[in-house]
Amino acid sequence: MATKTKAGPTKYEISINGKAATVVEDTYLLKAVMDAGFNVPTLCNHKDLTPEGTCRLCLCEVEINGKKKLVTACNYPIRGEIKVNTNTEKIKKHRKNLAEMYLGRWPNVEAIQNIAKLCGATDKEKYKSDITDENPKACILCGHCVRACSSFVLQNILGFAGRGITRHLTMPFGETDPHCIECTSCGYVCPTGAIQVTDDMNNPADPELIRRHGMRINAMMAMLDDEQNRMRQVGTANLVEVMDSYDLLPVHNYKFGRHKDTPKIDSGVMKSRYFTQGAADGCWVGCSMACAKAVDGFELKTGPYKGQKVVVDGPEYETAAGGSNMGGFDLDFIVEFNFYCDTYGVDTISFATTMAFVMECFEAGIISEEQTGGKKLNFGAMNEALECLHEMALGEGFGVDVGQGIRRLKEKWANELGADPGFLNDIGMEVKGLEFSEYVTKESPAQQAGYALAIKGPQHDEALLIFFDAINNQIPTYEDKAEALYYFPLFRTWFGLLGLCKLIWNDVVPPDNSKYPPNEATKIPERVEDFQKFYEGMLGEPLDEKKMLRQSERVFNLQRLISYYLGYGTRADDMPPLRAIGPATEEEYLSREERYDKQMKEEIGIDPEGKTTGEKLAITRDFRYKRYNELIDAVYKKRGWDNNGVPTVEHLKEIGIDIPEVLTLLDKPNI
Amino acid sequence: MITVNNKEKLDWHEGMTVQDVVDRMGYVLSIITVSVNGQLVPKEDYATYEIPDNAEVNVFHLAHGG
Ligand code: SF4
Ligand code: SF4
Ligand code: FES
């Protein structure tokens, strides 16, 4: 009987050669047959490629409601309670005949000989003809290469032309297409060796090792991306709805983590109404993830290019979330501000976060139309935000102020307008002078430290721990968090050292990754291994986790020392604003009152009953700063830094960078 | 009462499935793994896998993004 519930997939009870099996709807019959322990010969099927059903060797008999028919098992999706027979006399005869035809055409190809054996075909002469090819490495027209070219690396260099016996590959052997990126995917999947790969590019020590691991990633991307993060379809924009559903999408200067209008700016709308190229777009041709996206023919409504149709690169998650942070739940606005930031050379994140701060200050009455040049800068004032952006680029009006960024604005408004510096510091989302990127960190101590300790300022490049911490509660103790804040910044820095992209590492996940204990699973061990093998394959030197981390640790500590030398590398520089670690205003406290009251009771051990919101806010603030300080104590210790966050000489010695040039950085802080 | 990720307590009811918990908690399905009392639950069973009372449910959403 078919079992179906509202949200789950349908399952069917089927029988295969009399043996019962339960399968999920749309499972390909070939998989069900193999899982049930039966063997069926195949030629055009490949585990890493979408089946096409061209060779017809896998033919099976399927009975539905008493009616029997023959289907190609490899691309037959199961959608009912069927009875399957994989080996009737008719099928056996058909397969044998087919195998004899293949054997007659390509008698010396090993893959064909194996199939012939399986089908009981022995007669090589029966179908011998003019087109018989004696080459043991002949092309058998299986189509693996054509499909790999398009699905692994999104190229369409190869194809078939002609029909029947004149069918052939469009790129003749021995020739190269100038557009071919030489990724060797086609050679990797070719079962006969008809495609030869020559490995002389950049003289890798072990090209085969690199290929093996590269293809593992390509195959996984081709088979899993559509059901995982849809990076090829929508890129990082998929995070908009994910973050909103976890209450972690910044809304109104990080006050809130979710908004009823998020569906107006999510990846579904971007895909259906904005992204136009209908194809994955990579940073470089041949990237198998190709997560960059573009909006074509976008008509600008403001600024110097008003009325013109332009191509816009993006929007990425951070840019869209910058929109929600400013209260701009409108993709026309987001795409427009994305375009002008790119055109003016302004970072979308810094602009959006600064603007969100400006808007909150406007609503709080710290600034007024007098300062803004008559602009009403409430949250959601999209046209006015764009005006600020244009003014910033022209060096005119209030835009000049906005362009200073949050740190300088706080100082300016405290000095010139007598604004309360405490409030400005609480809500001004910057650390080390850089604006926060777009995640709400309030419920994730590890992400708070991941941001605020980051050497170049609060962005998640070093440690994106919000999932492990806020959602999974996977690193509950200080030690766990400190370990994560040791491992991930070093691991992620390693990509920078080698000039590699991190998205390939954690945006496609092996289906069996869950076999690792959670703290290991977060590292995605199989993918880490791939990267270690790339290193080894290129340089001929094996790399393990310890060595990998040590490579980064040397650079990471040097960066921290330079930061220290420049006046940005001590504990005081690692302090996040209140809003990053908890509610900063009564409005914010009240918006999640139940949660904060519960935490006060359970985590702080104080009964919120009878306390005013102001009192509760103060208690929460003290507790959270205390907790933050304890956490960074643990992190500093783990990193070999002193209590002030400065690398110790012993630690520099241990990691082998205690050379005089480096040590002088310790002597001359705060120039 | 069941516990999710060692933290969140949810009221238990007869016939409560993994899918119910996923919906309640707002988990996004793309790349989560779920285990109930240490037993991994395959995605296709979320809607039918019934959670016993007092169960420890773990839902892990793998990190993604830049
Ligand atoms: S090397 Fe790559 S791009 Fe070139 S034909 Fe083969 S699969 Fe396509
Ligand atoms: S070149 Fe290889 S992979 Fe391509 S169709 Fe021929 S046998 Fe198949
Ligand atoms: S394996 Fe070729 S048609 Fe199924």
GROMACS .gro file of N, CA, C and O and ligand atoms in nm, chain A residues 144-150 152-159 171 177 179-189 195 197 215 218 285-286, ligand 1:
model
  144
  144HIS      N    1   2.864   0.929  -2.174
  144HIS     CA    2   2.907   0.976  -2.041
  144HIS      C    3   2.977   1.111  -2.051
  144HIS      O    4   2.954   1.201  -1.972
  145CYS      N    5   3.065   1.122  -2.151
  145CYS     CA    6   3.146   1.243  -2.162
  145CYS      C    7   3.059   1.366  -2.188
  145CYS      O    8   3.081   1.473  -2.133
  146VAL      N    9   2.958   1.349  -2.274
  146VAL     CA   10   2.871   1.461  -2.309
  146VAL      C   11   2.798   1.512  -2.184
  146VAL      O   12   2.792   1.631  -2.156
  147ARG      N   13   2.749   1.414  -2.106
  147ARG     CA   14   2.674   1.452  -1.986
  147ARG      C   15   2.766   1.511  -1.879
  147ARG      O   16   2.728   1.605  -1.809
  148ALA      N   17   2.888   1.457  -1.866
  148ALA     CA   18   2.980   1.509  -1.764
  148ALA      C   19   3.019   1.653  -1.797
  148ALA      O   20   3.027   1.739  -1.711
  149CYS      N   21   3.040   1.678  -1.926
  149CYS     CA   22   3.080   1.813  -1.967
  149CYS      C   23   2.973   1.913  -1.925
  149CYS      O   24   3.003   2.019  -1.871
  150SER      N   25   2.848   1.877  -1.946
  150SER     CA   26   2.744   1.975  -1.909
  150SER      C   27   2.709   1.970  -1.762
  150SER      O   28   2.685   2.074  -1.701
  152PHE      N   29   2.894   1.833  -1.488
  152PHE     CA   30   3.002   1.856  -1.391
  152PHE      C   31   3.050   2.001  -1.396
  152PHE      O   32   3.070   2.064  -1.294
  153VAL      N   33   3.076   2.048  -1.515
  153VAL     CA   34   3.139   2.180  -1.524
  153VAL      C   35   3.057   2.281  -1.606
  153VAL      O   36   3.106   2.388  -1.641
  154LEU      N   37   2.932   2.245  -1.637
  154LEU     CA   38   2.838   2.336  -1.700
  154LEU      C   39   2.887   2.388  -1.835
  154LEU      O   40   2.857   2.499  -1.874
  155GLN      N   41   2.965   2.306  -1.905
  155GLN     CA   42   3.008   2.341  -2.040
  155GLN      C   43   2.933   2.253  -2.138
  155GLN      O   44   2.878   2.149  -2.100
  156ASN      N   45   2.930   2.293  -2.262
  156ASN     CA   46   2.865   2.208  -2.362
  156ASN      C   47   2.955   2.192  -2.483
  156ASN      O   48   2.918   2.218  -2.596
  157ILE      N   49   3.076   2.150  -2.453
  157ILE     CA   50   3.175   2.137  -2.559
  157ILE      C   51   3.145   2.013  -2.644
  157ILE      O   52   3.162   2.014  -2.765
  158LEU      N   53   3.101   1.909  -2.577
  158LEU     CA   54   3.080   1.782  -2.647
  158LEU      C   55   2.932   1.760  -2.677
  158LEU      O   56   2.845   1.805  -2.603
  159GLY      N   57   2.907   1.689  -2.786
  159GLY     CA   58   2.770   1.654  -2.819
  159GLY      C   59   2.774   1.543  -2.921
  159GLY      O   60   2.882   1.503  -2.967
  171MET      N   61   3.316   1.658  -3.122
  171MET     CA   62   3.456   1.703  -3.119
  171MET      C   63   3.542   1.584  -3.162
  171MET      O   64   3.554   1.488  -3.088
  177ASP      N   65   3.884   2.177  -2.886
  177ASP     CA   66   3.795   2.290  -2.907
  177ASP      C   67   3.855   2.406  -2.828
  177ASP      O   68   3.891   2.389  -2.712
  179HIS      N   69   3.723   2.633  -2.680
  179HIS     CA   70   3.644   2.667  -2.561
  179HIS      C   71   3.655   2.563  -2.451
  179HIS      O   72   3.608   2.585  -2.340
  180CYS      N   73   3.712   2.448  -2.486
  180CYS     CA   74   3.726   2.343  -2.384
  180CYS      C   75   3.820   2.393  -2.275
  180CYS      O   76   3.925   2.449  -2.302
  181ILE      N   77   3.779   2.375  -2.150
  181ILE     CA   78   3.859   2.428  -2.040
  181ILE      C   79   3.957   2.325  -1.987
  181ILE      O   80   4.024   2.345  -1.886
  182GLU      N   81   3.963   2.211  -2.052
  182GLU     CA   82   4.057   2.105  -2.016
  182GLU      C   83   4.042   2.059  -1.872
  182GLU      O   84   4.139   2.040  -1.800
  183CYS      N   85   3.916   2.043  -1.831
  183CYS     CA   86   3.892   2.001  -1.694
  183CYS      C   87   3.910   1.851  -1.677
  183CYS      O   88   3.919   1.801  -1.567
  184THR      N   89   3.909   1.777  -1.786
  184THR     CA   90   3.927   1.632  -1.792
  184THR      C   91   3.809   1.551  -1.736
  184THR      O   92   3.821   1.430  -1.719
  185SER      N   93   3.699   1.614  -1.709
  185SER     CA   94   3.582   1.540  -1.660
  185SER      C   95   3.541   1.432  -1.759
  185SER      O   96   3.505   1.321  -1.721
  186CYS      N   97   3.546   1.467  -1.888
  186CYS     CA   98   3.504   1.370  -1.990
  186CYS      C   99   3.594   1.247  -1.988
  186CYS      O  100   3.546   1.133  -1.997
  187GLY      N  101   3.723   1.271  -1.973
  187GLY     CA  102   3.817   1.158  -1.967
  187GLY      C  103   3.794   1.072  -1.845
  187GLY      O  104   3.805   0.949  -1.850
  188TYR      N  105   3.754   1.136  -1.738
  188TYR     CA  106   3.733   1.065  -1.612
  188TYR      C  107   3.617   0.966  -1.622
  188TYR      O  108   3.623   0.855  -1.572
  189VAL      N  109   3.512   1.005  -1.691
  189VAL     CA  110   3.394   0.917  -1.697
  189VAL      C  111   3.396   0.821  -1.816
  189VAL      O  112   3.313   0.730  -1.823
  195ILE      N  113   3.897   0.882  -2.463
  195ILE     CA  114   3.942   1.019  -2.438
  195ILE      C  115   4.070   1.012  -2.355
  195ILE      O  116   4.070   0.958  -2.245
  197VAL      N  117   4.377   1.184  -2.153
  197VAL     CA  118   4.405   1.307  -2.081
  197VAL      C  119   4.556   1.328  -2.076
  197VAL      O  120   4.630   1.236  -2.046
  215MET      N  121   3.702   1.522  -0.915
  215MET     CA  122   3.582   1.461  -0.974
  215MET      C  123   3.482   1.422  -0.866
  215MET      O  124   3.361   1.424  -0.888
  218ASN      N  125   3.300   1.737  -0.820
  218ASN     CA  126   3.215   1.764  -0.937
  218ASN      C  127   3.089   1.677  -0.936
  218ASN      O  128   2.978   1.725  -0.959
  285VAL      N  129   3.540   3.011  -1.546
  285VAL     CA  130   3.473   2.910  -1.627
  285VAL      C  131   3.515   2.772  -1.580
  285VAL      O  132   3.633   2.745  -1.562
  286GLY      N  133   3.418   2.686  -1.558
  286GLY     CA  134   3.453   2.551  -1.520
  286GLY      C  135   3.432   2.522  -1.374
  286GLY      O  136   3.441   2.407  -1.331
  738SF4     S1  137   3.778   1.866  -2.083
  738SF4    FE1  138   3.599   1.943  -1.966
  738SF4     S2  139   3.528   2.118  -2.087
  738SF4    FE2  140   3.662   2.001  -2.223
  738SF4     S3  141   3.526   1.865  -2.334
  738SF4    FE3  142   3.599   1.752  -2.154
  738SF4     S4  143   3.444   1.784  -1.997
  738SF4    FE4  144   3.410   1.940  -2.155
   0.00000   0.00000   0.00000
